Amino acid sequence: MEGYTTKHFRNLKVLIQDDHVSACSDTLWEDVCRRFFNEMSSDSIMKQGTYKIIFRADVQDTPCILKRYKNRGLAKRVKSIISASKAQQEFKAAVYVAQQGIPTAVPLFMAELHKKGFVAESLVALPLLRNTYELRDVFFKKETVSASERNRIAADFGRLTARIFHSGVFQNDYSLNNFLVSADAEDCRIYFIDFERVRIRAQISEAQKLELLAKLNRVGRFVSLTQRFRFLKNYLAADPGIAGGVKELAGKIQRKTIALLKRDLARGRLTSLYTHGSYDRIKLRGYTGLYKKGYNPDTIIQQVEKIPDSRLTVDVTMPCGDVENLLQAVQLQARDAEKIWSIISTLTIAGVPLELPHILVEGDKRGFIIMPAPALSTIGEVQIPAIITREFQEELSELEKFLLKFQ
């Protein structure tokens, strides 16, 4: 690939950015790559799952974020023979985006570890973008920037989105948390940063653009109508090929967003921009769920195991960091707890001023929604937009039944 040099070290294949390849010997490059496949300090890990680990490390004195993927199972390893590895897909997408002049972190290197002819593991290293914050925070944390700066960023993001689509970059989960914003007031750039679900296409159709814009629109009350219209106005100015004006496009996006939210509900989607960065998953001793960062999953499980099957609601005191929170646990059948969480989450994303529960935890037979009692009791008092009342009648009825359980 242009701009990169390929190195082979026995069962290790590495593509290194030309600007860095001569900075150290082949022996040192091999040692660096093998070390990242074999070990890492626990305090460097940012996110860890069954098949993926995201961690920080310095590569030749360059702070980087590394994504390491494991190919587990024979089917996935066989697939690696005929298709690109996860890291290679992400690497190629990032390089392509950079070549289009879209601000991003240009990969420093990509490596694949082969075993018995298969790609067993792969990793990609992306330079850490310093002095930046998430685009999500521009709208979700009002203290991040001024109102005028927020409006300007919304306009810039509209033009950037048109440019991304025009380049054939299809990010299946197009969302605010896939972008960073430079904190430099004189050169405030928006960086595209997440390529895990990016595919490069010759052209993105109008229907595909509409779906991606609707996915982006799942932001709830934190993004104002003014900011949304400013985004669309600038998007259309940079993409005149899409049919209709701002109001017509806004109507199409709203209808498509409602359809997506209903699809999310049917799939039982639990995560969103409202959980991003502030919630972690529970997967412990046969329990699953989500919890707000600061709580301890072991403590959560210990508390719910003490709750008798006969109690619908129980007051619990639970430490969150240095604070002791008085919470109320509402007991349901296992899958019903997940369903209620999904309803509250979906209505929040749709724009209803709700607060997510602090904790969702489910076992084989029982599930619990846990949150501050005042927040729980005021769910039924919020003002619900007419379109939500019309489109989510069944879900609002389910939520009402849930509220009756502890009244």
mmCIF file of C-alpha atoms in Angstrom:
data_model
loop_
_atom_site.group_PDB
_atom_site.id
_atom_site.type_symbol
_atom_site.label_atom_id
_atom_site.label_comp_id
_atom_site.label_asym_id
_atom_site.label_seq_id
_atom_site.Cartn_x
_atom_site.Cartn_y
_atom_site.Cartn_z
ATOM 1 C CA MET A 1 0.000 0.000 0.000
ATOM 2 C CA GLU A 2 1.277 3.467 -0.931
ATOM 3 C CA GLY A 3 2.972 5.182 1.990
ATOM 4 C CA TYR A 4 3.595 1.910 3.855
ATOM 5 C CA THR A 5 6.324 -0.724 3.849
ATOM 6 C CA THR A 6 5.525 -4.405 4.330
ATOM 7 C CA LYS A 7 7.721 -6.492 6.635
ATOM 8 C CA HIS A 8 7.592 -10.268 7.243
ATOM 9 C CA PHE A 9 8.950 -11.713 10.482
ATOM 10 C CA ARG A 10 8.319 -15.474 10.358
ATOM 11 C CA ASN A 11 4.589 -15.757 11.221
ATOM 12 C CA LEU A 12 4.175 -11.994 11.580
ATOM 13 C CA LYS A 13 3.166 -9.617 8.767
ATOM 14 C CA VAL A 14 3.493 -5.877 9.437
ATOM 15 C CA LEU A 15 2.692 -2.762 7.382
ATOM 16 C CA ILE A 16 4.585 0.253 8.729
ATOM 17 C CA GLN A 17 4.170 3.894 7.767
ATOM 18 C CA ASP A 18 7.146 4.923 5.615
ATOM 19 C CA ASP A 19 7.877 7.914 7.850
ATOM 20 C CA HIS A 20 8.481 5.541 10.782
ATOM 21 C CA VAL A 21 9.861 2.356 9.250
ATOM 22 C CA SER A 22 13.515 3.447 9.331
ATOM 23 C CA ALA A 23 13.340 4.852 12.851
ATOM 24 C CA CYS A 24 14.360 1.493 14.290
ATOM 25 C CA SER A 25 15.708 -1.846 13.126
ATOM 26 C CA ASP A 26 13.668 -4.774 11.848
ATOM 27 C CA THR A 27 14.549 -6.670 15.007
ATOM 28 C CA LEU A 28 13.126 -3.909 17.155
ATOM 29 C CA TRP A 29 9.971 -3.660 15.028
ATOM 30 C CA GLU A 30 9.408 -7.384 15.419
ATOM 31 C CA ASP A 31 9.954 -7.148 19.160
ATOM 32 C CA VAL A 32 7.499 -4.244 19.465
ATOM 33 C CA CYS A 33 4.755 -6.027 17.534
ATOM 34 C CA ARG A 34 5.143 -9.349 19.307
ATOM 35 C CA ARG A 35 5.061 -7.582 22.652
ATOM 36 C CA PHE A 36 1.701 -6.001 21.813
ATOM 37 C CA PHE A 37 0.328 -9.430 20.916
ATOM 38 C CA ASN A 38 1.673 -11.053 24.073
ATOM 39 C CA GLU A 39 1.261 -8.601 26.941
ATOM 40 C CA MET A 40 0.025 -5.213 28.088
ATOM 41 C CA SER A 41 -0.335 -3.518 31.443
ATOM 42 C CA SER A 42 -3.833 -3.573 32.898
ATOM 43 C CA ASP A 43 -3.817 0.198 33.439
ATOM 44 C CA SER A 44 -3.311 0.742 29.704
ATOM 45 C CA ILE A 45 -6.496 -1.114 28.729
ATOM 46 C CA MET A 46 -9.317 1.213 27.715
ATOM 47 C CA LYS A 47 -11.877 -1.422 26.695
ATOM 48 C CA GLN A 48 -11.826 -5.200 26.678
ATOM 49 C CA GLY A 49 -14.223 -7.720 25.206
ATOM 50 C CA THR A 50 -14.159 -11.348 24.088
ATOM 51 C CA TYR A 51 -12.663 -10.626 20.676
ATOM 52 C CA LYS A 52 -11.282 -7.084 20.963
ATOM 53 C CA ILE A 53 -8.989 -5.139 23.269
ATOM 54 C CA ILE A 54 -8.414 -1.396 22.977
ATOM 55 C CA PHE A 55 -5.379 -0.071 24.840
ATOM 56 C CA ARG A 56 -2.867 2.758 24.921
ATOM 57 C CA ALA A 57 0.851 2.431 24.340
ATOM 58 C CA ASP A 58 3.803 4.412 23.032
ATOM 59 C CA VAL A 59 5.237 3.357 19.682
ATOM 60 C CA GLN A 60 8.608 5.003 19.016
ATOM 61 C CA ASP A 61 7.700 7.720 21.528
ATOM 62 C CA THR A 62 4.381 8.296 19.724
ATOM 63 C CA PRO A 63 1.351 7.860 22.016
ATOM 64 C CA CYS A 64 -1.062 5.534 20.231
ATOM 65 C CA ILE A 65 -4.391 3.808 20.627
ATOM 66 C CA LEU A 66 -4.121 0.178 19.573
ATOM 67 C CA LYS A 67 -6.959 -2.160 18.662
ATOM 68 C CA ARG A 68 -6.197 -5.852 18.901
ATOM 69 C CA TYR A 69 -8.563 -8.458 17.463
ATOM 70 C CA LYS A 70 -8.673 -12.219 18.040
ATOM 71 C CA ASN A 71 -9.985 -14.702 15.472
ATOM 72 C CA ARG A 72 -11.556 -17.354 17.668
ATOM 73 C CA GLY A 73 -13.130 -20.439 16.179
ATOM 74 C CA LEU A 74 -12.326 -22.389 13.038
ATOM 75 C CA ALA A 75 -14.917 -20.607 10.871
ATOM 76 C CA LYS A 76 -13.409 -17.164 11.542
ATOM 77 C CA ARG A 77 -9.883 -18.396 10.974
ATOM 78 C CA VAL A 78 -10.809 -20.020 7.676
ATOM 79 C CA LYS A 79 -12.550 -16.797 6.662
ATOM 80 C CA SER A 80 -9.267 -14.941 7.291
ATOM 81 C CA ILE A 81 -7.743 -16.768 4.324
ATOM 82 C CA ILE A 82 -10.138 -15.181 1.818
ATOM 83 C CA SER A 83 -11.001 -11.861 3.475
ATOM 84 C CA ALA A 84 -9.136 -9.093 5.265
ATOM 85 C CA SER A 85 -8.654 -9.320 9.013
ATOM 86 C CA LYS A 86 -10.502 -6.906 11.307
ATOM 87 C CA ALA A 87 -7.390 -4.804 11.819
ATOM 88 C CA GLN A 88 -6.626 -4.764 8.104
ATOM 89 C CA GLN A 89 -10.162 -3.627 7.268
ATOM 90 C CA GLU A 90 -9.887 -0.818 9.790
ATOM 91 C CA PHE A 91 -6.374 0.051 8.605
ATOM 92 C CA LYS A 92 -7.408 0.277 4.928
ATOM 93 C CA ALA A 93 -10.478 2.364 5.754
ATOM 94 C CA ALA A 94 -8.452 4.818 7.856
ATOM 95 C CA VAL A 95 -5.796 5.188 5.155
ATOM 96 C CA TYR A 96 -8.478 5.755 2.498
ATOM 97 C CA VAL A 97 -10.227 8.389 4.619
ATOM 98 C CA ALA A 98 -6.938 10.220 5.113
ATOM 99 C CA GLN A 99 -6.256 10.096 1.376
ATOM 100 C CA GLN A 100 -9.595 11.839 0.779
ATOM 101 C CA GLY A 101 -8.380 14.768 2.875
ATOM 102 C CA ILE A 102 -10.791 14.011 5.719
ATOM 103 C CA PRO A 103 -9.127 14.808 9.074
ATOM 104 C CA THR A 104 -8.298 11.590 10.931
ATOM 105 C CA ALA A 105 -5.571 9.692 12.786
ATOM 106 C CA VAL A 106 -3.437 8.101 10.063
ATOM 107 C CA PRO A 107 -2.434 4.536 11.104
ATOM 108 C CA LEU A 108 1.166 4.127 12.206
ATOM 109 C CA PHE A 109 1.221 0.384 11.550
ATOM 110 C CA MET A 110 -0.896 -2.746 11.170
ATOM 111 C CA ALA A 111 0.177 -6.267 12.120
ATOM 112 C CA GLU A 112 -1.187 -9.787 11.665
ATOM 113 C CA LEU A 113 -0.111 -12.843 13.630
ATOM 114 C CA HIS A 114 -0.468 -16.063 11.617
ATOM 115 C CA LYS A 115 -0.832 -19.560 13.052
ATOM 116 C CA LYS A 116 -1.167 -22.682 10.895
ATOM 117 C CA GLY A 117 -1.837 -20.518 7.846
ATOM 118 C CA PHE A 118 -4.661 -18.528 9.475
ATOM 119 C CA VAL A 119 -4.753 -15.012 10.917
ATOM 120 C CA ALA A 120 -5.022 -15.751 14.637
ATOM 121 C CA GLU A 121 -4.794 -12.125 15.798
ATOM 122 C CA SER A 122 -4.443 -8.692 14.234
ATOM 123 C CA LEU A 123 -3.865 -5.182 15.511
ATOM 124 C CA VAL A 124 -3.765 -1.626 14.232
ATOM 125 C CA ALA A 125 -2.005 1.356 15.860
ATOM 126 C CA LEU A 126 -3.507 4.827 15.511
ATOM 127 C CA PRO A 127 -1.702 7.937 16.822
ATOM 128 C CA LEU A 128 -3.476 9.524 19.756
ATOM 129 C CA LEU A 129 -5.094 12.820 18.782
ATOM 130 C CA ARG A 130 -4.099 15.192 21.563
ATOM 131 C CA ASN A 131 -6.016 18.220 22.793
ATOM 132 C CA THR A 132 -9.365 16.952 21.508
ATOM 133 C CA TYR A 133 -12.750 16.064 22.935
ATOM 134 C CA GLU A 134 -15.649 14.013 21.625
ATOM 135 C CA LEU A 135 -18.106 15.629 19.250
ATOM 136 C CA ARG A 136 -20.789 14.128 21.487
ATOM 137 C CA ASP A 137 -19.602 16.348 24.334
ATOM 138 C CA VAL A 138 -20.160 19.500 22.257
ATOM 139 C CA PHE A 139 -23.890 18.901 22.583
ATOM 140 C CA PHE A 140 -24.213 16.699 25.671
ATOM 141 C CA LYS A 141 -21.944 18.800 27.906
ATOM 142 C CA LYS A 142 -22.929 22.396 27.368
ATOM 143 C CA GLU A 143 -19.927 23.721 29.299
ATOM 144 C CA THR A 144 -17.547 22.305 26.674
ATOM 145 C CA VAL A 145 -18.019 25.189 24.203
ATOM 146 C CA SER A 146 -20.096 28.353 23.879
ATOM 147 C CA ALA A 147 -23.487 28.367 22.130
ATOM 148 C CA SER A 148 -22.063 30.214 19.100
ATOM 149 C CA GLU A 149 -19.185 27.724 18.839
ATOM 150 C CA ARG A 150 -21.673 24.852 19.114
ATOM 151 C CA ASN A 151 -23.655 26.265 16.203
ATOM 152 C CA ARG A 152 -20.499 26.656 14.124
ATOM 153 C CA ILE A 153 -19.463 23.077 14.826
ATOM 154 C CA ALA A 154 -22.936 21.842 13.831
ATOM 155 C CA ALA A 155 -22.522 23.642 10.484
ATOM 156 C CA ASP A 156 -18.987 22.282 9.974
ATOM 157 C CA PHE A 157 -20.175 18.788 10.764
ATOM 158 C CA GLY A 158 -22.925 19.079 8.157
ATOM 159 C CA ARG A 159 -20.379 19.909 5.458
ATOM 160 C CA LEU A 160 -18.001 17.179 6.671
ATOM 161 C CA THR A 161 -20.796 14.580 6.586
ATOM 162 C CA ALA A 162 -21.562 15.449 2.960
ATOM 163 C CA ARG A 163 -17.860 15.090 2.160
ATOM 164 C CA ILE A 164 -17.675 11.696 3.885
ATOM 165 C CA PHE A 165 -20.694 10.397 1.963
ATOM 166 C CA HIS A 166 -19.390 11.813 -1.321
ATOM 167 C CA SER A 167 -16.122 9.896 -0.745
ATOM 168 C CA GLY A 168 -18.036 6.615 -0.523
ATOM 169 C CA VAL A 169 -17.264 6.147 3.171
ATOM 170 C CA PHE A 170 -20.109 4.099 4.682
ATOM 171 C CA GLN A 171 -19.967 3.969 8.489
ATOM 172 C CA ASN A 172 -22.811 1.644 9.444
ATOM 173 C CA ASP A 173 -23.110 3.170 12.921
ATOM 174 C CA TYR A 174 -22.816 6.844 11.977
ATOM 175 C CA SER A 175 -22.870 8.656 15.309
ATOM 176 C CA LEU A 176 -21.469 11.636 17.223
ATOM 177 C CA ASN A 177 -19.149 9.371 19.218
ATOM 178 C CA ASN A 178 -17.261 8.472 16.021
ATOM 179 C CA PHE A 179 -15.746 11.951 15.879
ATOM 180 C CA LEU A 180 -13.370 14.138 17.877
ATOM 181 C CA VAL A 181 -13.133 17.939 17.875
ATOM 182 C CA SER A 182 -9.875 19.839 18.171
ATOM 183 C CA ALA A 183 -9.777 22.180 21.148
ATOM 184 C CA ASP A 184 -7.641 24.649 19.162
ATOM 185 C CA ALA A 185 -9.907 27.673 18.641
ATOM 186 C CA GLU A 186 -7.864 28.903 15.672
ATOM 187 C CA ASP A 187 -7.846 25.547 13.877
ATOM 188 C CA CYS A 188 -10.922 23.741 15.167
ATOM 189 C CA ARG A 189 -11.170 20.501 13.185
ATOM 190 C CA ILE A 190 -13.569 17.584 13.371
ATOM 191 C CA TYR A 191 -11.748 14.241 13.159
ATOM 192 C CA PHE A 192 -13.289 10.987 11.936
ATOM 193 C CA ILE A 193 -11.916 8.309 14.294
ATOM 194 C CA ASP A 194 -13.810 5.003 14.223
ATOM 195 C CA PHE A 195 -13.341 2.695 11.219
ATOM 196 C CA GLU A 196 -14.347 -0.659 12.669
ATOM 197 C CA ARG A 197 -17.664 -0.661 10.792
ATOM 198 C CA VAL A 198 -16.562 1.385 7.786
ATOM 199 C CA ARG A 199 -16.875 0.037 4.272
ATOM 200 C CA ILE A 200 -15.736 1.891 1.157
ATOM 201 C CA ARG A 201 -18.279 1.971 -1.659
ATOM 202 C CA ALA A 202 -18.240 3.369 -5.166
ATOM 203 C CA GLN A 203 -21.323 5.395 -4.286
ATOM 204 C CA ILE A 204 -23.688 5.839 -1.366
ATOM 205 C CA SER A 205 -27.300 5.931 -2.511
ATOM 206 C CA GLU A 206 -29.834 8.515 -1.338
ATOM 207 C CA ALA A 207 -31.652 5.809 0.650
ATOM 208 C CA GLN A 208 -28.393 4.854 2.401
ATOM 209 C CA LYS A 209 -27.615 8.495 3.158
ATOM 210 C CA LEU A 210 -31.071 8.895 4.687
ATOM 211 C CA GLU A 211 -30.559 5.860 6.926
ATOM 212 C CA LEU A 212 -27.170 7.119 8.114
ATOM 213 C CA LEU A 213 -28.577 10.585 8.802
ATOM 214 C CA ALA A 214 -31.407 8.982 10.775
ATOM 215 C CA LYS A 215 -28.904 6.965 12.820
ATOM 216 C CA LEU A 216 -27.036 10.186 13.528
ATOM 217 C CA ASN A 217 -30.339 11.763 14.579
ATOM 218 C CA ARG A 218 -30.753 9.379 17.555
ATOM 219 C CA VAL A 219 -29.514 12.021 20.003
ATOM 220 C CA GLY A 220 -32.540 12.981 22.105
ATOM 221 C CA ARG A 221 -33.103 16.365 23.670
ATOM 222 C CA PHE A 222 -29.455 17.462 23.883
ATOM 223 C CA VAL A 223 -29.269 18.584 20.249
ATOM 224 C CA SER A 224 -31.673 21.456 19.575
ATOM 225 C CA LEU A 225 -33.850 21.891 16.503
ATOM 226 C CA THR A 226 -31.797 24.964 15.620
ATOM 227 C CA GLN A 227 -28.586 22.928 15.631
ATOM 228 C CA ARG A 228 -30.182 20.118 13.612
ATOM 229 C CA PHE A 229 -31.430 22.545 10.953
ATOM 230 C CA ARG A 230 -28.039 24.269 10.844
ATOM 231 C CA PHE A 231 -26.419 20.867 10.270
ATOM 232 C CA LEU A 232 -28.889 19.979 7.488
ATOM 233 C CA LYS A 233 -28.635 23.364 5.785
ATOM 234 C CA ASN A 234 -24.866 23.034 5.495
ATOM 235 C CA TYR A 235 -25.094 19.353 4.592
ATOM 236 C CA LEU A 236 -27.403 20.151 1.666
ATOM 237 C CA ALA A 237 -25.188 23.018 0.560
ATOM 238 C CA ALA A 238 -22.347 20.500 0.175
ATOM 239 C CA ASP A 239 -24.537 17.723 -1.263
ATOM 240 C CA PRO A 240 -26.949 19.403 -3.711
ATOM 241 C CA GLY A 241 -27.655 16.040 -5.344
ATOM 242 C CA ILE A 242 -29.988 14.917 -2.545
ATOM 243 C CA ALA A 243 -33.641 15.672 -3.256
ATOM 244 C CA GLY A 244 -35.685 18.282 -1.375
ATOM 245 C CA GLY A 245 -34.954 21.248 0.847
ATOM 246 C CA VAL A 246 -34.102 21.368 4.533
ATOM 247 C CA LYS A 247 -37.662 20.962 5.823
ATOM 248 C CA GLU A 248 -38.433 18.120 3.444
ATOM 249 C CA LEU A 249 -35.220 16.311 4.356
ATOM 250 C CA ALA A 250 -35.860 16.901 8.072
ATOM 251 C CA GLY A 251 -39.285 15.287 7.717
ATOM 252 C CA LYS A 252 -37.807 12.259 5.953
ATOM 253 C CA ILE A 253 -35.149 11.905 8.630
ATOM 254 C CA GLN A 254 -37.708 12.139 11.429
ATOM 255 C CA ARG A 255 -39.837 9.373 9.917
ATOM 256 C CA LYS A 256 -36.804 7.189 9.322
ATOM 257 C CA THR A 257 -35.534 7.848 12.867
ATOM 258 C CA ILE A 258 -38.843 6.654 14.337
ATOM 259 C CA ALA A 259 -38.583 3.503 12.207
ATOM 260 C CA LEU A 260 -35.016 2.902 13.417
ATOM 261 C CA LEU A 261 -36.009 3.390 17.052
ATOM 262 C CA LYS A 262 -38.801 0.846 16.649
ATOM 263 C CA ARG A 263 -36.295 -1.543 15.098
ATOM 264 C CA ASP A 264 -33.907 -0.938 18.018
ATOM 265 C CA LEU A 265 -36.723 -1.785 20.428
ATOM 266 C CA ALA A 266 -37.575 -4.982 18.557
ATOM 267 C CA ARG A 267 -33.901 -5.993 18.786
ATOM 268 C CA GLY A 268 -33.728 -5.090 22.462
ATOM 269 C CA ARG A 269 -30.963 -2.519 22.013
ATOM 270 C CA LEU A 270 -29.660 -1.320 25.377
ATOM 271 C CA THR A 271 -26.771 1.020 24.555
ATOM 272 C CA SER A 272 -26.761 4.470 22.982
ATOM 273 C CA LEU A 273 -25.033 7.855 23.161
ATOM 274 C CA TYR A 274 -26.539 8.094 26.644
ATOM 275 C CA THR A 275 -24.583 5.050 27.870
ATOM 276 C CA HIS A 276 -21.444 5.728 25.805
ATOM 277 C CA GLY A 277 -18.499 6.425 28.081
ATOM 278 C CA SER A 278 -20.627 6.500 31.225
ATOM 279 C CA TYR A 279 -21.866 2.893 31.574
ATOM 280 C CA ASP A 280 -20.076 -0.455 31.681
ATOM 281 C CA ARG A 281 -21.425 -3.939 31.037
ATOM 282 C CA ILE A 282 -22.112 -6.536 33.707
ATOM 283 C CA LYS A 283 -21.041 -10.062 32.894
ATOM 284 C CA LEU A 284 -20.416 -11.753 36.212
ATOM 285 C CA ARG A 285 -21.421 -15.003 37.930
ATOM 286 C CA GLY A 286 -24.262 -15.685 35.496
ATOM 287 C CA TYR A 287 -25.584 -12.100 35.575
ATOM 288 C CA THR A 288 -25.627 -9.608 32.718
ATOM 289 C CA GLY A 289 -26.626 -5.968 32.393
ATOM 290 C CA LEU A 290 -25.322 -2.421 32.514
ATOM 291 C CA TYR A 291 -24.223 -0.134 35.314
ATOM 292 C CA LYS A 292 -23.273 3.498 35.629
ATOM 293 C CA LYS A 293 -19.528 3.940 36.072
ATOM 294 C CA GLY A 294 -18.564 4.371 39.694
ATOM 295 C CA TYR A 295 -20.573 1.421 40.983
ATOM 296 C CA ASN A 296 -18.946 -1.942 41.628
ATOM 297 C CA PRO A 297 -20.432 -4.938 39.769
ATOM 298 C CA ASP A 298 -19.579 -7.325 42.630
ATOM 299 C CA THR A 299 -21.463 -5.094 45.066
ATOM 300 C CA ILE A 300 -24.414 -4.904 42.672
ATOM 301 C CA ILE A 301 -24.666 -8.698 42.425
ATOM 302 C CA GLN A 302 -24.326 -9.099 46.193
ATOM 303 C CA GLN A 303 -27.173 -6.633 46.755
ATOM 304 C CA VAL A 304 -29.633 -8.178 44.275
ATOM 305 C CA GLU A 305 -28.939 -11.713 45.507
ATOM 306 C CA LYS A 306 -30.168 -10.626 48.951
ATOM 307 C CA ILE A 307 -33.532 -9.445 47.587
ATOM 308 C CA PRO A 308 -36.331 -12.002 48.244
ATOM 309 C CA ASP A 309 -38.361 -13.205 45.256
ATOM 310 C CA SER A 310 -41.507 -11.865 46.939
ATOM 311 C CA ARG A 311 -40.376 -8.207 47.051
ATOM 312 C CA LEU A 312 -41.324 -6.041 44.060
ATOM 313 C CA THR A 313 -39.348 -3.043 45.278
ATOM 314 C CA VAL A 314 -36.495 -2.700 47.753
ATOM 315 C CA ASP A 315 -34.513 0.317 48.941
ATOM 316 C CA VAL A 316 -30.784 -0.262 48.595
ATOM 317 C CA THR A 317 -27.775 1.823 49.526
ATOM 318 C CA MET A 318 -24.916 1.421 47.110
ATOM 319 C CA PRO A 319 -21.520 3.146 46.929
ATOM 320 C CA CYS A 320 -20.724 5.009 43.718
ATOM 321 C CA GLY A 321 -17.161 6.235 43.962
ATOM 322 C CA ASP A 322 -16.966 8.211 47.200
ATOM 323 C CA VAL A 323 -20.737 8.699 47.455
ATOM 324 C CA GLU A 324 -23.358 6.437 49.029
ATOM 325 C CA ASN A 325 -26.487 6.520 46.835
ATOM 326 C CA LEU A 326 -29.951 5.614 48.098
ATOM 327 C CA LEU A 327 -31.562 3.671 45.270
ATOM 328 C CA GLN A 328 -34.707 1.698 44.653
ATOM 329 C CA ALA A 329 -34.523 -1.712 43.024
ATOM 330 C CA VAL A 330 -37.624 -2.805 41.084
ATOM 331 C CA GLN A 331 -37.825 -6.558 40.574
ATOM 332 C CA LEU A 332 -39.182 -8.063 37.358
ATOM 333 C CA GLN A 333 -38.896 -11.264 35.420
ATOM 334 C CA ALA A 334 -35.476 -11.373 33.790
ATOM 335 C CA ARG A 335 -36.307 -10.402 30.195
ATOM 336 C CA ASP A 336 -38.913 -7.869 31.369
ATOM 337 C CA ALA A 337 -36.187 -5.807 33.068
ATOM 338 C CA GLU A 338 -34.259 -5.623 29.811
ATOM 339 C CA LYS A 339 -37.441 -4.643 27.975
ATOM 340 C CA ILE A 340 -38.210 -1.784 30.386
ATOM 341 C CA TRP A 341 -34.615 -0.510 30.123
ATOM 342 C CA SER A 342 -34.866 -0.583 26.332
ATOM 343 C CA ILE A 343 -38.154 1.352 26.430
ATOM 344 C CA ILE A 344 -36.752 4.060 28.729
ATOM 345 C CA SER A 345 -33.604 4.260 26.590
ATOM 346 C CA THR A 346 -35.552 4.501 23.317
ATOM 347 C CA LEU A 347 -37.912 7.189 24.619
ATOM 348 C CA THR A 348 -34.897 9.151 25.895
ATOM 349 C CA ILE A 349 -33.228 8.950 22.472
ATOM 350 C CA ALA A 350 -36.544 10.030 20.897
ATOM 351 C CA GLY A 351 -36.468 13.227 22.958
ATOM 352 C CA VAL A 352 -38.485 12.476 26.105
ATOM 353 C CA PRO A 353 -36.757 14.106 29.126
ATOM 354 C CA LEU A 354 -36.061 10.896 31.065
ATOM 355 C CA GLU A 355 -33.050 9.767 33.071
ATOM 356 C CA LEU A 356 -31.634 6.317 32.420
ATOM 357 C CA PRO A 357 -31.698 3.937 35.394
ATOM 358 C CA HIS A 358 -28.355 3.595 37.128
ATOM 359 C CA ILE A 359 -28.319 -0.191 36.867
ATOM 360 C CA LEU A 360 -29.838 -3.031 34.848
ATOM 361 C CA VAL A 361 -29.012 -6.518 36.109
ATOM 362 C CA GLU A 362 -30.491 -9.839 35.002
ATOM 363 C CA GLY A 363 -30.104 -13.443 36.073
ATOM 364 C CA ASP A 364 -31.757 -16.579 34.731
ATOM 365 C CA LYS A 365 -35.150 -15.854 36.285
ATOM 366 C CA ARG A 366 -35.053 -12.377 37.842
ATOM 367 C CA GLY A 367 -34.122 -8.934 36.620
ATOM 368 C CA PHE A 368 -33.803 -5.553 38.334
ATOM 369 C CA ILE A 369 -34.064 -1.929 37.327
ATOM 370 C CA ILE A 370 -32.195 0.156 39.928
ATOM 371 C CA MET A 371 -32.249 3.939 40.128
ATOM 372 C CA PRO A 372 -32.802 6.809 42.576
ATOM 373 C CA ALA A 373 -36.347 6.647 43.880
ATOM 374 C CA PRO A 374 -37.164 10.316 43.041
ATOM 375 C CA ALA A 375 -36.169 9.749 39.393
ATOM 376 C CA LEU A 376 -38.282 6.621 39.288
ATOM 377 C CA SER A 377 -41.365 8.325 40.672
ATOM 378 C CA THR A 378 -41.186 11.301 38.287
ATOM 379 C CA ILE A 379 -41.084 9.222 35.090
ATOM 380 C CA GLY A 380 -44.850 9.427 34.879
ATOM 381 C CA GLU A 381 -44.810 13.230 35.197
ATOM 382 C CA VAL A 382 -42.679 14.186 32.189
ATOM 383 C CA GLN A 383 -44.107 15.950 29.164
ATOM 384 C CA ILE A 384 -44.205 13.607 26.180
ATOM 385 C CA PRO A 385 -44.202 15.045 22.641
ATOM 386 C CA ALA A 386 -47.299 14.245 20.604
ATOM 387 C CA ILE A 387 -45.383 12.307 17.969
ATOM 388 C CA ILE A 388 -43.961 10.010 20.665
ATOM 389 C CA THR A 389 -47.404 9.458 22.169
ATOM 390 C CA ARG A 390 -48.698 8.537 18.726
ATOM 391 C CA GLU A 391 -45.807 6.332 17.586
ATOM 392 C CA PHE A 392 -44.984 4.546 20.853
ATOM 393 C CA GLN A 393 -48.382 3.863 22.421
ATOM 394 C CA GLU A 394 -47.590 0.252 23.342
ATOM 395 C CA GLU A 395 -44.250 1.155 24.900
ATOM 396 C CA LEU A 396 -45.773 3.979 26.946
ATOM 397 C CA SER A 397 -48.407 1.536 28.177
ATOM 398 C CA GLU A 398 -45.669 -0.929 29.216
ATOM 399 C CA LEU A 399 -43.868 1.873 31.053
ATOM 400 C CA GLU A 400 -47.072 2.825 32.872
ATOM 401 C CA LYS A 401 -47.541 -0.789 34.019
ATOM 402 C CA PHE A 402 -43.968 -0.766 35.270
ATOM 403 C CA LEU A 403 -44.629 2.375 37.325
ATOM 404 C CA LEU A 404 -47.681 0.776 38.926
ATOM 405 C CA LYS A 405 -45.527 -2.002 40.354
ATOM 406 C CA PHE A 406 -44.113 0.196 43.086
ATOM 407 C CA GLN A 407 -46.910 2.710 43.695
#
